PDB file of C-alpha atoms in Angstrom:
ATOM      1  CA  UNK A 226      19.341 -46.945 -35.281  1.00 83.00           C
ATOM      2  CA  UNK A 227      22.089 -44.962 -33.629  1.00 90.00           C
ATOM      3  CA  UNK A 228      25.714 -46.041 -33.342  1.00 95.00           C
ATOM      4  CA  UNK A 229      28.499 -45.720 -30.806  1.00 94.00           C
ATOM      5  CA  UNK A 230      32.105 -46.852 -30.726  1.00 95.00           C
ATOM      6  CA  UNK A 231      33.863 -48.664 -27.887  1.00 96.00           C
ATOM      7  CA  UNK A 232      37.531 -48.230 -26.959  1.00 95.00           C
ATOM      8  CA  UNK A 233      38.476 -51.132 -29.258  1.00 95.00           C
ATOM      9  CA  UNK A 234      37.098 -49.199 -32.265  1.00 96.00           C
ATOM     10  CA  UNK A 235      34.139 -51.569 -32.598  1.00 97.00           C
ATOM     11  CA  UNK A 236      30.969 -49.829 -33.768  1.00 96.00           C
ATOM     12  CA  UNK A 237      27.653 -50.949 -32.304  1.00 97.00           C
ATOM     13  CA  UNK A 238      24.138 -50.107 -33.488  1.00 97.00           C
ATOM     14  CA  UNK A 239      21.542 -49.488 -30.800  1.00 95.00           C
ATOM     15  CA  UNK A 240      18.228 -50.602 -32.248  1.00 93.00           C
ATOM     16  CA  UNK A 241      15.215 -50.462 -29.957  1.00 89.00           C
ATOM     17  CA  UNK A 242      12.404 -52.725 -31.119  1.00 93.00           C
ATOM     18  CA  UNK A 243       9.811 -54.926 -29.442  1.00 93.00           C
ATOM     19  CA  UNK A 244      12.181 -57.912 -29.457  1.00 96.00           C
ATOM     20  CA  UNK A 245      14.757 -55.938 -27.527  1.00 95.00           C
ATOM     21  CA  UNK A 246      12.117 -54.595 -25.156  1.00 93.00           C
ATOM     22  CA  UNK A 247      11.003 -58.170 -24.429  1.00 97.00           C
ATOM     23  CA  UNK A 248      14.618 -59.334 -23.917  1.00 97.00           C
ATOM     24  CA  UNK A 249      15.361 -56.459 -21.511  1.00 96.00           C
ATOM     25  CA  UNK A 250      12.140 -57.182 -19.632  1.00 96.00           C
ATOM     26  CA  UNK A 251      12.980 -60.893 -19.361  1.00 98.00           C
ATOM     27  CA  UNK A 252      16.552 -60.324 -18.176  1.00 97.00           C
ATOM     28  CA  UNK A 253      16.275 -57.186 -16.039  1.00 96.00           C
ATOM     29  CA  UNK A 254      12.590 -57.097 -15.172  1.00 95.00           C
ATOM     30  CA  UNK A 255      12.019 -53.627 -16.619  1.00 92.00           C
ATOM     31  CA  UNK A 256       9.696 -52.520 -19.391  1.00 91.00           C
ATOM     32  CA  UNK A 257      11.398 -49.925 -21.587  1.00 89.00           C
ATOM     33  CA  UNK A 258       7.996 -49.007 -23.022  1.00 85.00           C
ATOM     34  CA  UNK A 259       6.770 -47.831 -19.614  1.00 82.00           C
ATOM     35  CA  UNK A 260       8.595 -44.608 -18.705  1.00 78.00           C
ATOM     36  CA  UNK A 261       6.486 -44.295 -15.549  1.00 76.00           C
ATOM     37  CA  UNK A 262       8.125 -47.431 -14.111  1.00 71.00           C
ATOM     38  CA  UNK A 263      10.285 -46.834 -11.042  1.00 79.00           C
ATOM     39  CA  UNK A 264      13.711 -48.496 -10.802  1.00 76.00           C
ATOM     40  CA  UNK A 265      15.756 -48.064  -7.621  1.00 76.00           C
ATOM     41  CA  UNK A 266      13.568 -45.115  -6.579  1.00 77.00           C
ATOM     42  CA  UNK A 267      14.041 -43.321  -9.929  1.00 74.00           C
ATOM     43  CA  UNK A 268      11.684 -43.037 -12.870  1.00 76.00           C
ATOM     44  CA  UNK A 269      12.988 -45.310 -15.622  1.00 79.00           C
ATOM     45  CA  UNK A 270      14.105 -42.463 -17.943  1.00 79.00           C
ATOM     46  CA  UNK A 271      16.066 -40.838 -15.088  1.00 81.00           C
ATOM     47  CA  UNK A 272      17.682 -44.177 -14.256  1.00 86.00           C
ATOM     48  CA  UNK A 273      18.669 -44.660 -17.897  1.00 85.00           C
ATOM     49  CA  UNK A 274      20.136 -41.146 -18.086  1.00 82.00           C
ATOM     50  CA  UNK A 275      22.074 -41.193 -14.819  1.00 83.00           C
ATOM     51  CA  UNK A 276      23.200 -44.760 -14.110  1.00 88.00           C
ATOM     52  CA  UNK A 277      25.896 -45.823 -16.575  1.00 88.00           C
ATOM     53  CA  UNK A 278      26.143 -49.380 -15.212  1.00 95.00           C
ATOM     54  CA  UNK A 279      22.397 -49.883 -15.563  1.00 95.00           C
ATOM     55  CA  UNK A 280      22.391 -48.425 -19.071  1.00 93.00           C
ATOM     56  CA  UNK A 281      25.366 -50.601 -20.075  1.00 97.00           C
ATOM     57  CA  UNK A 282      23.397 -53.708 -19.039  1.00 97.00           C
ATOM     58  CA  UNK A 283      20.382 -52.557 -21.076  1.00 97.00           C
ATOM     59  CA  UNK A 284      22.494 -51.791 -24.145  1.00 97.00           C
ATOM     60  CA  UNK A 285      24.373 -55.085 -23.781  1.00 98.00           C
ATOM     61  CA  UNK A 286      21.048 -56.929 -24.043  1.00 98.00           C
ATOM     62  CA  UNK A 287      19.961 -54.818 -27.032  1.00 97.00           C
ATOM     63  CA  UNK A 288      23.176 -55.449 -28.995  1.00 98.00           C
ATOM     64  CA  UNK A 289      23.869 -59.024 -27.821  1.00 97.00           C
ATOM     65  CA  UNK A 290      23.298 -60.485 -31.296  1.00 97.00           C
ATOM     66  CA  UNK A 291      25.926 -58.119 -32.739  1.00 97.00           C
ATOM     67  CA  UNK A 292      28.361 -58.998 -29.955  1.00 98.00           C
ATOM     68  CA  UNK A 293      27.856 -62.743 -30.490  1.00 98.00           C
ATOM     69  CA  UNK A 294      28.336 -62.330 -34.243  1.00 98.00           C
ATOM     70  CA  UNK A 295      31.684 -60.640 -33.575  1.00 97.00           C
ATOM     71  CA  UNK A 296      32.801 -63.079 -30.874  1.00 97.00           C
ATOM     72  CA  UNK A 297      32.750 -60.419 -28.134  1.00 97.00           C
ATOM     73  CA  UNK A 298      32.022 -61.719 -24.645  1.00 97.00           C
ATOM     74  CA  UNK A 299      30.055 -59.853 -21.988  1.00 97.00           C
ATOM     75  CA  UNK A 300      33.247 -59.163 -20.049  1.00 97.00           C
ATOM     76  CA  UNK A 301      35.053 -57.903 -23.171  1.00 97.00           C
ATOM     77  CA  UNK A 302      32.154 -55.601 -24.004  1.00 97.00           C
ATOM     78  CA  UNK A 303      31.937 -54.076 -20.542  1.00 97.00           C
ATOM     79  CA  UNK A 304      35.741 -53.729 -20.441  1.00 97.00           C
ATOM     80  CA  UNK A 305      35.640 -51.801 -23.723  1.00 97.00           C
ATOM     81  CA  UNK A 306      33.402 -49.089 -22.255  1.00 96.00           C
ATOM     82  CA  UNK A 307      35.752 -46.348 -21.129  1.00 94.00           C
ATOM     83  CA  UNK A 308      34.466 -42.846 -20.325  1.00 90.00           C
ATOM     84  CA  UNK A 309      34.345 -41.770 -23.972  1.00 90.00           C
ATOM     85  CA  UNK A 310      32.551 -44.958 -25.025  1.00 93.00           C
ATOM     86  CA  UNK A 311      30.040 -44.558 -22.177  1.00 90.00           C
ATOM     87  CA  UNK A 312      29.201 -41.054 -23.391  1.00 84.00           C
ATOM     88  CA  UNK A 313      28.750 -42.303 -26.960  1.00 90.00           C
ATOM     89  CA  UNK A 314      26.673 -45.261 -25.779  1.00 90.00           C
ATOM     90  CA  UNK A 315      24.483 -42.976 -23.664  1.00 87.00           C
ATOM     91  CA  UNK A 316      23.907 -40.591 -26.560  1.00 87.00           C
ATOM     92  CA  UNK A 317      23.142 -43.410 -29.002  1.00 91.00           C
ATOM     93  CA  UNK A 318      20.695 -45.029 -26.601  1.00 89.00           C
ATOM     94  CA  UNK A 319      19.005 -41.727 -25.693  1.00 85.00           C
ATOM     95  CA  UNK A 320      18.620 -40.808 -29.380  1.00 86.00           C
ATOM     96  CA  UNK A 321      17.177 -44.250 -30.140  1.00 90.00           C
ATOM     97  CA  UNK A 322      14.844 -44.218 -27.103  1.00 86.00           C
ATOM     98  CA  UNK A 323      13.500 -40.807 -28.079  1.00 82.00           C
ATOM     99  CA  UNK A 324      13.092 -41.847 -31.738  1.00 85.00           C
ATOM    100  CA  UNK A 325      11.328 -45.043 -30.633  1.00 85.00           C
ATOM    101  CA  UNK A 326       8.609 -43.078 -28.862  1.00 77.00           C
ATOM    102  CA  UNK A 327       8.324 -40.550 -31.716  1.00 76.00           C
ATOM    103  CA  UNK A 328       7.915 -43.319 -34.297  1.00 73.00           C
ATOM    104  CA  UNK A 329       5.124 -44.841 -32.195  1.00 69.00           C
ATOM    105  CA  UNK A 330       3.276 -41.515 -32.177  1.00 67.00           C
ATOM    106  CA  UNK A 331       4.101 -40.865 -28.534  1.00 60.00           C
ATOM    107  CA  UNK A 332       5.295 -37.307 -29.044  1.00 61.00           C
ATOM    108  CA  UNK A 333       4.625 -36.245 -25.436  1.00 59.00           C
ATOM    109  CA  UNK A 334       6.767 -39.106 -24.084  1.00 58.00           C
ATOM    110  CA  UNK A 335       9.549 -38.361 -26.577  1.00 51.00           C
ATOM    111  CA  UNK A 336       9.532 -34.656 -25.724  1.00 63.00           C
ATOM    112  CA  UNK A 337       9.410 -35.396 -22.000  1.00 58.00           C
ATOM    113  CA  UNK A 338      12.444 -37.653 -22.365  1.00 56.00           C
ATOM    114  CA  UNK A 339      14.256 -34.979 -24.397  1.00 57.00           C
ATOM    115  CA  UNK A 340      13.563 -32.380 -21.699  1.00 59.00           C
ATOM    116  CA  UNK A 341      14.742 -34.734 -18.958  1.00 58.00           C
ATOM    117  CA  UNK A 342      17.860 -35.465 -21.012  1.00 58.00           C
ATOM    118  CA  UNK A 343      18.615 -31.746 -21.393  1.00 60.00           C
ATOM    119  CA  UNK A 344      18.052 -31.105 -17.674  1.00 53.00           C
ATOM    120  CA  UNK A 345      20.321 -34.009 -16.758  1.00 59.00           C
ATOM    121  CA  UNK A 346      23.050 -32.688 -19.055  1.00 61.00           C
ATOM    122  CA  UNK A 347      22.783 -29.247 -17.478  1.00 53.00           C
ATOM    123  CA  UNK A 348      23.191 -30.844 -14.034  1.00 51.00           C
ATOM    124  CA  UNK A 349      26.374 -32.571 -15.195  1.00 52.00           C
ATOM    125  CA  UNK A 350      27.705 -29.328 -16.635  1.00 56.00           C
ATOM    126  CA  UNK A 351      27.325 -27.399 -13.363  1.00 46.00           C
ATOM    127  CA  UNK A 352      30.020 -27.228 -10.695  1.00 50.00           C
ATOM    128  CA  UNK A 353      29.477 -29.954  -8.079  1.00 47.00           C
ATOM    129  CA  UNK A 354      28.268 -27.531  -5.395  1.00 53.00           C
ATOM    130  CA  UNK A 355      25.550 -26.129  -7.680  1.00 52.00           C
ATOM    131  CA  UNK A 356      24.504 -29.617  -8.807  1.00 44.00           C
ATOM    132  CA  UNK A 357      24.041 -30.695  -5.206  1.00 49.00           C
ATOM    133  CA  UNK A 358      21.935 -27.631  -4.406  1.00 53.00           C
ATOM    134  CA  UNK A 359      19.652 -28.250  -7.359  1.00 48.00           C
ATOM    135  CA  UNK A 360      19.254 -31.951  -6.646  1.00 48.00           C
ATOM    136  CA  UNK A 361      18.461 -31.222  -2.994  1.00 52.00           C
ATOM    137  CA  UNK A 362      21.294 -33.350  -1.727  1.00 47.00           C
ATOM    138  CA  UNK A 363      23.434 -30.536  -0.309  1.00 41.00           C
ATOM    139  CA  UNK A 364      23.699 -30.592   3.448  1.00 42.00           C
ATOM    140  CA  UNK A 365      24.553 -27.738   5.749  1.00 41.00           C
ATOM    141  CA  UNK A 366      27.895 -29.290   6.612  1.00 42.00           C
ATOM    142  CA  UNK A 367      30.717 -29.704   4.179  1.00 42.00           C
ATOM    143  CA  UNK A 368      32.441 -33.088   3.981  1.00 42.00           C
ATOM    144  CA  UNK A 369      35.452 -33.528   6.230  1.00 43.00           C
ATOM    145  CA  UNK A 370      38.694 -34.977   5.026  1.00 46.00           C
ATOM    146  CA  UNK A 371      40.371 -37.669   7.108  1.00 47.00           C
ATOM    147  CA  UNK A 372      43.662 -36.648   8.644  1.00 46.00           C
TER     148      UNK A 372
END
């Protein structure tokens, strides 16, 4: 289990187990145990690493029992996720997701996720222009500002 803290100083434990996988599947229609699954045109691990809103929904489902125990509503939880909390939540989930596959003897999946995680972090660390070139999204024209 890996922990993160929200902006209200609440600490949450991200624990990935089969119960949570089933809950996420039932509520979002995704199978966290199938990293080959495509969600919104992205492989599931890429979606989890790059879409904070999507990840927040997944984590909300995984920690719902903790939230209920502490009287925290869905709206309160999402409102407590500022930029710093999102980073902590992302790291806690990624660590737990990687550990989940390692503990199941799926070393190749865990290492593949770790490599994707490192590549994603490098993309975020690059200047915007370089990130766009690498991701193939850079066009030949630069954006124009409205007058």
